[in-house]
XYZ file of C-alpha atoms in Angstrom:
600
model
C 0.000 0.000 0.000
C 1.543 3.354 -0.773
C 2.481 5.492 1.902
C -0.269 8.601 2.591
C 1.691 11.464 4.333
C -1.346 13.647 4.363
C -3.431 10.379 6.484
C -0.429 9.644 8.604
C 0.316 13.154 9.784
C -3.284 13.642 10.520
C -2.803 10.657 12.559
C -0.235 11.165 14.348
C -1.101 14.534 15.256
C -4.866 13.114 16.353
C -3.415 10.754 18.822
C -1.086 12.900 19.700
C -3.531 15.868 21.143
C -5.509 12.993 22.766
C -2.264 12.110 24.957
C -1.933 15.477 25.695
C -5.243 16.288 26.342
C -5.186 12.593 28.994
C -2.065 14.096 30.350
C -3.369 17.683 31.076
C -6.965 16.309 32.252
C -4.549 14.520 35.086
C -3.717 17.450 36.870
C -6.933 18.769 39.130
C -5.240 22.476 38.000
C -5.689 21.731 34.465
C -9.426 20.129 34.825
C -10.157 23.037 36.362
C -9.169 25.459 33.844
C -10.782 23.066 30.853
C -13.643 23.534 32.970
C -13.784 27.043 33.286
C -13.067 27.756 29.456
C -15.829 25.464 28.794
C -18.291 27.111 30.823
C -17.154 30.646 29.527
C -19.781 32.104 26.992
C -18.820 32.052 23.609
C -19.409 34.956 21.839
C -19.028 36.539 18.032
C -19.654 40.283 16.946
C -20.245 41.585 13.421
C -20.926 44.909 12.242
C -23.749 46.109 9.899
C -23.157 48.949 7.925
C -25.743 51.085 6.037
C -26.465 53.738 4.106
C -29.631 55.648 2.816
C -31.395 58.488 0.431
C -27.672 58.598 -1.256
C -30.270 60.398 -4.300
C -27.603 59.631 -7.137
C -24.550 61.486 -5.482
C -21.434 59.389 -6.232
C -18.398 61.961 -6.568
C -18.086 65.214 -3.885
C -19.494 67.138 -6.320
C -23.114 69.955 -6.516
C -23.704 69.644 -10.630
C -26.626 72.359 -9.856
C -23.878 74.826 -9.212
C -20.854 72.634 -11.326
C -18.451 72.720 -8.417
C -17.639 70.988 -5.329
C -20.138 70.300 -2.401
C -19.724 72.239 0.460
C -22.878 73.317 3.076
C -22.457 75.324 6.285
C -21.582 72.475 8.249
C -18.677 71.384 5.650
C -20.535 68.223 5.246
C -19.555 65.775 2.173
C -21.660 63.403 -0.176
C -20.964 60.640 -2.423
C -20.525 56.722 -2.573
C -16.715 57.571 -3.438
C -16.267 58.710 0.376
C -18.626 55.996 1.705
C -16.525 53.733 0.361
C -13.053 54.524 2.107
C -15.234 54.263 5.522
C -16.254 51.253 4.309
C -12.780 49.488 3.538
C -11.259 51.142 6.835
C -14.774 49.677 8.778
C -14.173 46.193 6.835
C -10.097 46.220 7.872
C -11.049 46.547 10.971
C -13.572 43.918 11.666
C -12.608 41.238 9.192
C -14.965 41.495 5.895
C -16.340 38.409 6.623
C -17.853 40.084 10.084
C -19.556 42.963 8.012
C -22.594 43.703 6.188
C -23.604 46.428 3.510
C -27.192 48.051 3.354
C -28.919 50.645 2.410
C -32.597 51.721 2.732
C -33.609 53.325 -0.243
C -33.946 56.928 -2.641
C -30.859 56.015 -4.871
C -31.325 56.304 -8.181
C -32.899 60.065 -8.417
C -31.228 63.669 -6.646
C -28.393 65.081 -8.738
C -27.993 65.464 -12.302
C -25.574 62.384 -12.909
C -28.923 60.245 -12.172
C -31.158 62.226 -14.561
C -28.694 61.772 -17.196
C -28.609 58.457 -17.102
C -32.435 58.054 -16.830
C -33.368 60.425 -18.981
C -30.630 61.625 -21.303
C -28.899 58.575 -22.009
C -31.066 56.211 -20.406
C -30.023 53.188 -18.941
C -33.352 51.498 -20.597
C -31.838 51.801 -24.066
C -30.863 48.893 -25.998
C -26.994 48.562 -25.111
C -27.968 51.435 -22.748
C -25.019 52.177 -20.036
C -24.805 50.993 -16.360
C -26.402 52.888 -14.072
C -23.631 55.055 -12.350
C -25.417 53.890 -8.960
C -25.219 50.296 -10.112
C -21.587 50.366 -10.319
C -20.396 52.026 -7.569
C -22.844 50.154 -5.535
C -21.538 47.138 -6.842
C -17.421 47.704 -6.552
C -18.552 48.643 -3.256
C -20.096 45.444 -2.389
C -23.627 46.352 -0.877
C -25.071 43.492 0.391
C -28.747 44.705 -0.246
C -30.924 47.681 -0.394
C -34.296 48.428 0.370
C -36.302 50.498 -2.361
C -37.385 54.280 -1.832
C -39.993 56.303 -3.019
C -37.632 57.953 -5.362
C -37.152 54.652 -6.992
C -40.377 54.878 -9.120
C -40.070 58.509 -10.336
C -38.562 57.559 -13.560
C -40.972 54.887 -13.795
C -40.957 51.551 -13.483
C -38.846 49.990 -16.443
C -35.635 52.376 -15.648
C -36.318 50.731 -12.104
C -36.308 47.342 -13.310
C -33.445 48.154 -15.416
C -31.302 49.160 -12.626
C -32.103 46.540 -10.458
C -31.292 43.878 -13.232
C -27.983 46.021 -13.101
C -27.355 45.665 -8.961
C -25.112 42.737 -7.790
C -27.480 42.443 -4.263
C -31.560 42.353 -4.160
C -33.659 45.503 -3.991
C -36.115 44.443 -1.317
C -39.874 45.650 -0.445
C -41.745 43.423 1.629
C -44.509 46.057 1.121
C -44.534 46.576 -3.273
C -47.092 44.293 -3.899
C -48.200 43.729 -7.360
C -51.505 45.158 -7.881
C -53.279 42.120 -9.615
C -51.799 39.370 -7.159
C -51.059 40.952 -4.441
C -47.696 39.031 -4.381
C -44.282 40.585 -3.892
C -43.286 42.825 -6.643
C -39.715 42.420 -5.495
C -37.768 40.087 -2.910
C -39.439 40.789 0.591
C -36.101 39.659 2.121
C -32.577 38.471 1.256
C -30.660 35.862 4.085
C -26.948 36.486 4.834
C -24.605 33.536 6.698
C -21.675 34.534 8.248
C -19.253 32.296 9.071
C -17.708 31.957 12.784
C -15.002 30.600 14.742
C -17.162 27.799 16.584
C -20.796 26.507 16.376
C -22.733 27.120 13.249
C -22.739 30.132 10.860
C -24.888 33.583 11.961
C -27.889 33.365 9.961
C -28.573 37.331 9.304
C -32.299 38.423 7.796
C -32.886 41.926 5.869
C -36.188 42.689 5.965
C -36.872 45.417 3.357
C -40.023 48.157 3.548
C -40.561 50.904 1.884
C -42.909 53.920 1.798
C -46.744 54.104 1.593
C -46.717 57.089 -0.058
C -45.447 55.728 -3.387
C -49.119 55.261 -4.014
C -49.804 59.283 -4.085
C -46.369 60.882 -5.068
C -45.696 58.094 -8.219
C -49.705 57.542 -8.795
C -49.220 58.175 -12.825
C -46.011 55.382 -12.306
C -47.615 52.932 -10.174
C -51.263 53.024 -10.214
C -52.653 49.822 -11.260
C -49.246 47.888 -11.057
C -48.195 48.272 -7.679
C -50.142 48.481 -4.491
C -48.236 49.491 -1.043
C -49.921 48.447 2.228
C -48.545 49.534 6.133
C -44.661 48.758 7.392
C -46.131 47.343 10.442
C -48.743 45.116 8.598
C -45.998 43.284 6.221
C -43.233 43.377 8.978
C -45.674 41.251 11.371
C -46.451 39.370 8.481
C -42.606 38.584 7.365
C -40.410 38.709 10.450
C -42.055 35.430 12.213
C -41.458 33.616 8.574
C -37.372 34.880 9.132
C -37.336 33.766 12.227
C -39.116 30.105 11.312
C -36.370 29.877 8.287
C -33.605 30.312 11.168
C -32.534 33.931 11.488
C -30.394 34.402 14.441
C -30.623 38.239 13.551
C -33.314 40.337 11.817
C -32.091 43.829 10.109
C -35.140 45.441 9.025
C -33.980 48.200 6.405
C -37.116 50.572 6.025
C -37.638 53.818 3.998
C -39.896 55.622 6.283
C -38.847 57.904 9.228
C -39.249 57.173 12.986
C -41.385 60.040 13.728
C -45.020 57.968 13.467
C -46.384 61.244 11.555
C -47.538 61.484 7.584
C -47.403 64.374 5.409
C -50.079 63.498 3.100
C -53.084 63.652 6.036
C -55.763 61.217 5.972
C -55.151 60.144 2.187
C -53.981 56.745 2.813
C -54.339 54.369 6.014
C -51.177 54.101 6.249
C -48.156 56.086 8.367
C -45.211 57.811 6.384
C -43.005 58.009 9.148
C -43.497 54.161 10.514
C -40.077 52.640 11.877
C -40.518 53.338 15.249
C -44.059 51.622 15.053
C -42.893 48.437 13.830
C -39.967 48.660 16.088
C -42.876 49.178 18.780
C -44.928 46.478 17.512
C -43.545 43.959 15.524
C -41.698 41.115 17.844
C -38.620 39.956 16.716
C -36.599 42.696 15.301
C -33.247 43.375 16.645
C -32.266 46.828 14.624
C -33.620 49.215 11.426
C -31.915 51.303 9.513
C -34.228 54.117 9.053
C -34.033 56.563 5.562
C -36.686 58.461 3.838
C -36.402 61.310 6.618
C -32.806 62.843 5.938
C -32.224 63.258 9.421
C -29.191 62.096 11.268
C -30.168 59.578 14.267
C -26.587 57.795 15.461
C -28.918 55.742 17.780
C -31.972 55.959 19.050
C -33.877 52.566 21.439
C -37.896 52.129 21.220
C -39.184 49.302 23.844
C -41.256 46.076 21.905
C -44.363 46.032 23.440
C -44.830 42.445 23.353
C -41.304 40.952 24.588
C -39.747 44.992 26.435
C -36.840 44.306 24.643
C -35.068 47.285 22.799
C -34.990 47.606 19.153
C -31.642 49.960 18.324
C -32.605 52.544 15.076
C -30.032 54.488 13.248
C -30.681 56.778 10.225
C -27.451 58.492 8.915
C -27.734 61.479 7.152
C -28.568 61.532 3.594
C -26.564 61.955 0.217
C -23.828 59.945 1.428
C -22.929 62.256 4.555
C -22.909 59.612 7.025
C -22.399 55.426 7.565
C -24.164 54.066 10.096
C -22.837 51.381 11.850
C -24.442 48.804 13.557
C -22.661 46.430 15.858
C -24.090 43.136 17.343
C -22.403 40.807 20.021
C -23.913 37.106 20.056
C -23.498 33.987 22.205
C -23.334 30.965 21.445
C -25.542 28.489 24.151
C -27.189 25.117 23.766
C -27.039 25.100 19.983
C -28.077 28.133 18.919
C -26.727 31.644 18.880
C -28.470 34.627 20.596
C -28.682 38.500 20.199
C -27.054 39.546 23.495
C -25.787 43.269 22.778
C -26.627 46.209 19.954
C -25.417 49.299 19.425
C -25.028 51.871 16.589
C -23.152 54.618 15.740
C -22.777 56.959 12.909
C -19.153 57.870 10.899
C -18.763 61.177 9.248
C -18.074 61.187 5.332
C -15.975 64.481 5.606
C -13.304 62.925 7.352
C -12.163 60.938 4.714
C -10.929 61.057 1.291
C -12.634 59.667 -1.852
C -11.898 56.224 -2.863
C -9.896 56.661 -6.239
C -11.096 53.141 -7.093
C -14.759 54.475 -7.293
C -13.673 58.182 -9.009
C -12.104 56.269 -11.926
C -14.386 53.928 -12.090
C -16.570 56.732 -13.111
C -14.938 59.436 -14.222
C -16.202 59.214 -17.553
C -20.010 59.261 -16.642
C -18.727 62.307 -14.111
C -17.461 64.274 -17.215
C -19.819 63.533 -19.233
C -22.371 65.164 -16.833
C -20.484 67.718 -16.227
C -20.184 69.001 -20.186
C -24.276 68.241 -20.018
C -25.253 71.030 -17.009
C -23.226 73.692 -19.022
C -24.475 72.777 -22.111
C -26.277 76.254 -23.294
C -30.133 75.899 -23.541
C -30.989 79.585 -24.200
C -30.149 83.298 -23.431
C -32.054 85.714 -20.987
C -32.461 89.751 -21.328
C -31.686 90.111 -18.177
C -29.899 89.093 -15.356
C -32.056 87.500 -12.270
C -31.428 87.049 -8.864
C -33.149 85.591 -5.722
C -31.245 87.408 -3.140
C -34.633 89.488 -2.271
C -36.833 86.900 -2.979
C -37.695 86.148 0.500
C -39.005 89.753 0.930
C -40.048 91.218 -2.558
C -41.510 90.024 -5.824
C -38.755 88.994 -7.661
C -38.909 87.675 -11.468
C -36.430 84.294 -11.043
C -39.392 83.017 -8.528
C -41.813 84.413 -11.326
C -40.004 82.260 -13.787
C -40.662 79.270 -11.385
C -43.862 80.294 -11.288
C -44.816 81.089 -15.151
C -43.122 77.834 -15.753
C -45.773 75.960 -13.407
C -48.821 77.630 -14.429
C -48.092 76.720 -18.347
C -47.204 73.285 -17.609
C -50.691 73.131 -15.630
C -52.611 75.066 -18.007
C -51.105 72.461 -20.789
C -51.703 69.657 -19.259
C -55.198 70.245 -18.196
C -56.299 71.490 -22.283
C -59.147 69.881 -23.479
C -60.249 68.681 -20.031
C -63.685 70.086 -17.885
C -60.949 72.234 -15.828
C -59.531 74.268 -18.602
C -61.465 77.066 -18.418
C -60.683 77.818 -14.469
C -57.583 80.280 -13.963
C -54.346 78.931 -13.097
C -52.236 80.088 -9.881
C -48.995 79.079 -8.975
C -46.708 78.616 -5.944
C -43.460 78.833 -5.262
C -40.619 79.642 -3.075
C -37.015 81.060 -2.645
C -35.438 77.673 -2.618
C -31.898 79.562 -2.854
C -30.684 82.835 -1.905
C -27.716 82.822 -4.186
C -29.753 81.366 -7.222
C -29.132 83.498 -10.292
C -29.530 83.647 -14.391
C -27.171 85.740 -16.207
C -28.011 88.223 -18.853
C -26.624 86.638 -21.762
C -26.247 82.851 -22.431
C -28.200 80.292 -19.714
C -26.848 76.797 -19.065
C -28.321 73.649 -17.732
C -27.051 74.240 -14.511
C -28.585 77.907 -13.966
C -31.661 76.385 -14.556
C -31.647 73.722 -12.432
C -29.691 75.545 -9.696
C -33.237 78.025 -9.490
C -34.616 74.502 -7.675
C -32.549 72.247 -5.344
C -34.936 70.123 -4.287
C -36.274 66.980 -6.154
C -40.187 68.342 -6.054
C -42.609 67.042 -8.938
C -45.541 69.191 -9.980
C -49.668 68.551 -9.194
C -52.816 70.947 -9.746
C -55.108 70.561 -6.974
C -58.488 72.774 -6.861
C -58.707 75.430 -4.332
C -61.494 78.153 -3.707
C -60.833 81.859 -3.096
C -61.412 81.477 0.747
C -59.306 78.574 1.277
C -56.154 80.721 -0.769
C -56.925 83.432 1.562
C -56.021 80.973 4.229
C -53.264 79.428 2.264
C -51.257 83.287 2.305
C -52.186 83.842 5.614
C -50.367 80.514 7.023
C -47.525 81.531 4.190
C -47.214 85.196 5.781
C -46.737 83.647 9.307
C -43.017 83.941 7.822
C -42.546 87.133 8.403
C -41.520 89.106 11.777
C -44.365 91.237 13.309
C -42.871 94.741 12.832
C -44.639 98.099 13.693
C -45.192 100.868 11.741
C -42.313 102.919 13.244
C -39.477 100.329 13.825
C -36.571 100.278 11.381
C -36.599 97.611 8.861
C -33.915 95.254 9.031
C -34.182 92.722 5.908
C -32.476 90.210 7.099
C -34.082 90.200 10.475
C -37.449 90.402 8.766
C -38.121 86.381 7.851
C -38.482 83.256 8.983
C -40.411 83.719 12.027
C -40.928 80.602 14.188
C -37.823 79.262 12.644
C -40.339 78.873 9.630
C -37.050 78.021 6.441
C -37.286 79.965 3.580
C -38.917 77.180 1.203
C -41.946 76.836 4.110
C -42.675 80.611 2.462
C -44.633 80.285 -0.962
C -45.521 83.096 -3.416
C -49.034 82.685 -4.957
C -48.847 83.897 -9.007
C -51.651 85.005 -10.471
C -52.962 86.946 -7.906
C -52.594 90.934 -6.178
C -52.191 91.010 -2.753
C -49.909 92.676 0.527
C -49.004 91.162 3.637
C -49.167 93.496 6.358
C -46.257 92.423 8.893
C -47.126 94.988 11.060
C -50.522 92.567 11.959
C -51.089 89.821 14.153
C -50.589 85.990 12.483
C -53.740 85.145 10.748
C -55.142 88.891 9.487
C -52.237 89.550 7.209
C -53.437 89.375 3.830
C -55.053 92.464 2.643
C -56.205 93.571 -1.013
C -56.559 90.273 -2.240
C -57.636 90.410 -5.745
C -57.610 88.349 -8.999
C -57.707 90.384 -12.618
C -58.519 93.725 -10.659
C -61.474 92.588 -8.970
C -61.674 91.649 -5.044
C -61.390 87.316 -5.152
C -64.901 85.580 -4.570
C -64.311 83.051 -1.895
C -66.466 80.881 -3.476
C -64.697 81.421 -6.696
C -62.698 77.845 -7.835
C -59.173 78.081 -9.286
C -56.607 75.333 -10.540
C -53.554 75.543 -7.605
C -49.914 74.796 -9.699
C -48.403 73.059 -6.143
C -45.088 70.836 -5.974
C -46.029 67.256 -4.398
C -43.957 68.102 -1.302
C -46.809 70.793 -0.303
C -49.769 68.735 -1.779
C -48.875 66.043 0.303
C -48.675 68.280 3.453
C -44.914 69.380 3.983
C -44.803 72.259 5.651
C -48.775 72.062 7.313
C -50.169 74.920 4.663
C -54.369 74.301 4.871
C -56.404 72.674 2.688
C -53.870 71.558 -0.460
C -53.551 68.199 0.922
C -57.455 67.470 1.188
C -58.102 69.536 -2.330
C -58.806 67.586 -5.292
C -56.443 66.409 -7.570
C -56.638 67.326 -11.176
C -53.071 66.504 -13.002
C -49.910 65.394 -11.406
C -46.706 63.874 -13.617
C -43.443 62.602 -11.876
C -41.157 65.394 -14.119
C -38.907 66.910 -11.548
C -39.893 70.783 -11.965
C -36.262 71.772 -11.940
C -36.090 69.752 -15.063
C -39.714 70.799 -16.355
C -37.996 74.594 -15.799
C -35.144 73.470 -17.763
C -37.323 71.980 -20.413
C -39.166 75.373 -20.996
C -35.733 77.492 -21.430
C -34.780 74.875 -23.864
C -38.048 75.317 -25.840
C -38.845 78.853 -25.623
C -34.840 80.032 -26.209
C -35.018 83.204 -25.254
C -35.825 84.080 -21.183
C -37.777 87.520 -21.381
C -38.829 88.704 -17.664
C -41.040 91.235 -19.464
C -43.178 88.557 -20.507
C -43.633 87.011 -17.273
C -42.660 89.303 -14.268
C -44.571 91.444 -12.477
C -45.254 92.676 -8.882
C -48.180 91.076 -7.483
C -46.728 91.457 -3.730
C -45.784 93.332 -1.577
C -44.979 93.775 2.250
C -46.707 96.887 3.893
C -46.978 98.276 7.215
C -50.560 99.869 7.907
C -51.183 100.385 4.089
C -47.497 102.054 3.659
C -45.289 100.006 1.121
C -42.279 98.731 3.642
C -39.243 98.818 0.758
């Protein structure tokens, strides 16, 4: 028989451990110690990391104003600096004792994503790869739960990009709206391995927002349906815990505060992680998105077993990494939660991975050549510096650009005939358009945020109302005090974009009045407004779903809505009409007064 040096050395070294292990087991010292190492708990610790609303920011970059981000808090953004935090997180805890997440809004925020939904789409045949997709995947996310955000572009470039993610995109709550089955994987089921007993069975549970249903109705109505967090996480987390999770992640895309923006319009909550944390058994940590608000850590009791469910949000865009980290133990077969905590690590205290900058340095430049691109010329130069206290034309261009999309979209129906108002608000102090050529960026830089466009119907009382709760915005200020501008606004700690404009319509706000009788001259086409009279309300979906508490806008009926970003809608218009005339658009409609007297 031929000699097997692999057999006999495994042997050899067999028996011998067994003789040692007779010869130590002699000595009562030696028992003693085998006993207490045996008794000793054996333990195992991982770390979860997770991101969420990263809203298509890869690179350090602001492509609204073409230069690098920077905010008043020298915060950074971008999957390129998420990714050094997550190599330095991984070197420190071993890769194989670390999980990636995220909990949804990634494909939709900055102009690299509309370009590659909408200018070279990702849904074309030999499209490109979502920039998301790829820095998502060199990465190495484990999973992601979707956002709201997901279904703006509609539902094929969502499909498309998650046939172009490595990991599942997970919503135990998209149902199809025929079946009622899962439109996408509930949950995906992570092993890690360990240095004794049996591998860590780890369960994401992924939810996302109830709201889908009214901000992506034109998107999703009739395909999708999406019921309550807390009705699919008690539905789901019992079936992870039957198929052997030791650990259950829930990664949800709905704030903690239990509130909704959108009133009584759906059943369900907006804000709904700290209810299921509440009420849903089982879970042992959420990463919370959908709010961007930065939790580190923040406990809510189960009501059923008392035992604390940890929640982290980190800040959006790729500011923050939240890290999770669990401690196990290892006891009569099975391994046991015995310790979470969670922390959040700061994206401005690293530098960009250049892995993830070349990988995408192409698709960076690409963009950036696309938001200077020249789409028209204006007559004048614009500014919003005094837009928060005086008529200015840039938030009449908003505005004109509203009412005309409205006014289109609603030809030919039983509301064209009703008169079209607008609102808006001065989303940016230090938004401008040059006299002379316009770009793509001084466009889009006139509106930061990601707001889509509706027409709701309003009557002439309840826009009375509407300015009233607007001019709450401004500082009660007597007829004789000096007028300080920049003392003036945002009363109450009310921001700037909680201040809307109404277009189409004459009116002064009288600051030197009590909150609530402000409003005075109120008058549409030179005549006093009827209250009963019924006009179409141009609104972004942000305010006609509630943000910001203005009356009646939320409960009003809907006429139109589209999914169209309005910065791009804006953009759109300039594009089409070439030339940017304020005389053709801008007018003062109002004004701030004290006791009748004009205050500038």
């Amino acid at each position: 028989m031929a000699f097997d040096r692999r057999a006999f050395l495994g042997t050899t070294a067999a028996t011998g451990a067994a003789v040692a292990l007779a010869g130590a087991t002699s000595s009562p010292a030696a028992a003693h110690e085998q006993s207490q190492a045996q008794s000793r708990p054996r333990t195992y610790s991982f770390t979860v990391m997770g991101t969420t609303d990263l809203h298509g920011n890869v690179f350090n970059w602001d492509y609204f104003t073409d230069k690098e981000f920077d905010d008043k808090a020298h915060n950074d953004v971008g999957l390129a600096k998420i990714s050094t935090l997550v190599n330095q997180v991984r070197a420190e805890k071993g890769r194989r004792n670390t999980l990636l997440i995220d909990a949804g809004d990634t494909i939709q925020g900055t102009q690299l994503s509309y370009y590659y939904a909408k200018v070279d789409p990702i849904t074309a045949r030999r499209g490109p790869v979502h920039p998301m997709a790829q820095a998502m995947n060199a990465i190495g996310y484990d999973a992601a739960a979707l956002g709201n955000h997901e279904f703006n572009y509609g539902i094929p470039v969502l499909r498309k990009f998650e046939e172009q993610c490595d990991f599942p995109l997970l919503g135990a709550n998209a149902l199809d709206a025929k079946t009622l089955r899962p439109a996408f994987p509930p949950y995906s089921m992570h092993c890690l391995r360990t240095p004794f007993g049996r591998d860590v069975k780890v369960a994401v549970l992924g939810l996302t927002n109830p709201g889908i249903a009214i901000w992506d109705k034109a998107n999703v109505q009739g395909k999708m349906t999406f019921p309550g967090l807390e009705e699919q996480a008690a539905k789901y987390v019992p079936r992870l815990r039957a198929l052997g999770a030791d650990v259950v992640i829930v990664s949800a895309h709905s704030g903690s505060s239990g509130t909704s923006s959108y009133g009584d319009q759906l059943p369900y909550v907006e804000n709904a992680a700290g209810l299921v944390a509440e009420q849903v058994p089982g879970i042992d940590a959420i990463l919370v998105g959908h709010a961007h608000t930065e939790i580190p850590e923040y406990r809510v009791k189960n009501k059923a077993t008392g035992k604390d469910v940890v929640l982290s949000e980190p800040l959006k865009w790729g500011q923050r990494l939240t890290l999770f980290d669990f401690e196990l133990t290892w006891s009569k077969g099975c391994w046991s939660v015995a310790k979470v905590s969670a922390k959040v690590l700061n994206s401005n205290a690293v530098a960009e991975d250049p892995k993830i900058t070349r990988l995408l340095s192409d698709e960076h430049r690409k963009v950036v050549a696309y938001v200077n691109q020249v789409i028209g010329t204006s007559t004048q130069a614009m500014s919003s510096a005094e837009g928060p206290v005086k008529d200015v034309a840039i938030i009449d261009l908003i505005n004109h650009v509203q009412a005309e999309t409205v006014k289109g979209a609603l030809a030919g129906t039983e509301w064209a005939a009703l008169p079209v108002l607008s609102q808006a608000s001065c989303f940016s102090r230090t938004a401008s358009i040059p006299a002379g050529q316009v770009t793509i960026k001084d466009a889009a830089g006139l509106y930061p945020f990601e707001n889509t466009l509706e027409a709701r119907l309003l009557t002439g009382a309840q826009l009375k109302d509407y300015l009233e709760f607007s001019a709450r915005y401004f500082v009660r200020t007597a007829p004789g005090d000096v007028v300080d501008p920049a003392k003036l606004t945002n009363a109450e700690s009310i921001p700037d974009y909680n201040y809307d404009a109404v277009y189409g319509l004459v009116y002064d706000i009288d600051v030197a009045q009590p909150v609530g009788s402000r409003i005075t001259g109120l008058s549409f086409q030179g005549k006093p407004v009827d209250p009963a009279a019924r006009f179409v309300f141009a609104v972004n979906n942000y305010r006609a779903s509630g943000g910001g508490n203005f009356p009646h806008v939320p409960q009003a009926k809907q006429l139109w809505s589209n999914s169209e970003e309005i910065r791009n809608t804006i953009i759109g218009w300039v594009k089409a009409k070439g030339t940017v005339d304020p005389a053709q658009f801008a007018s003062v409609d109002w004004r701030l007064t004290r006791a009748g007297v004009p205050v500038f």
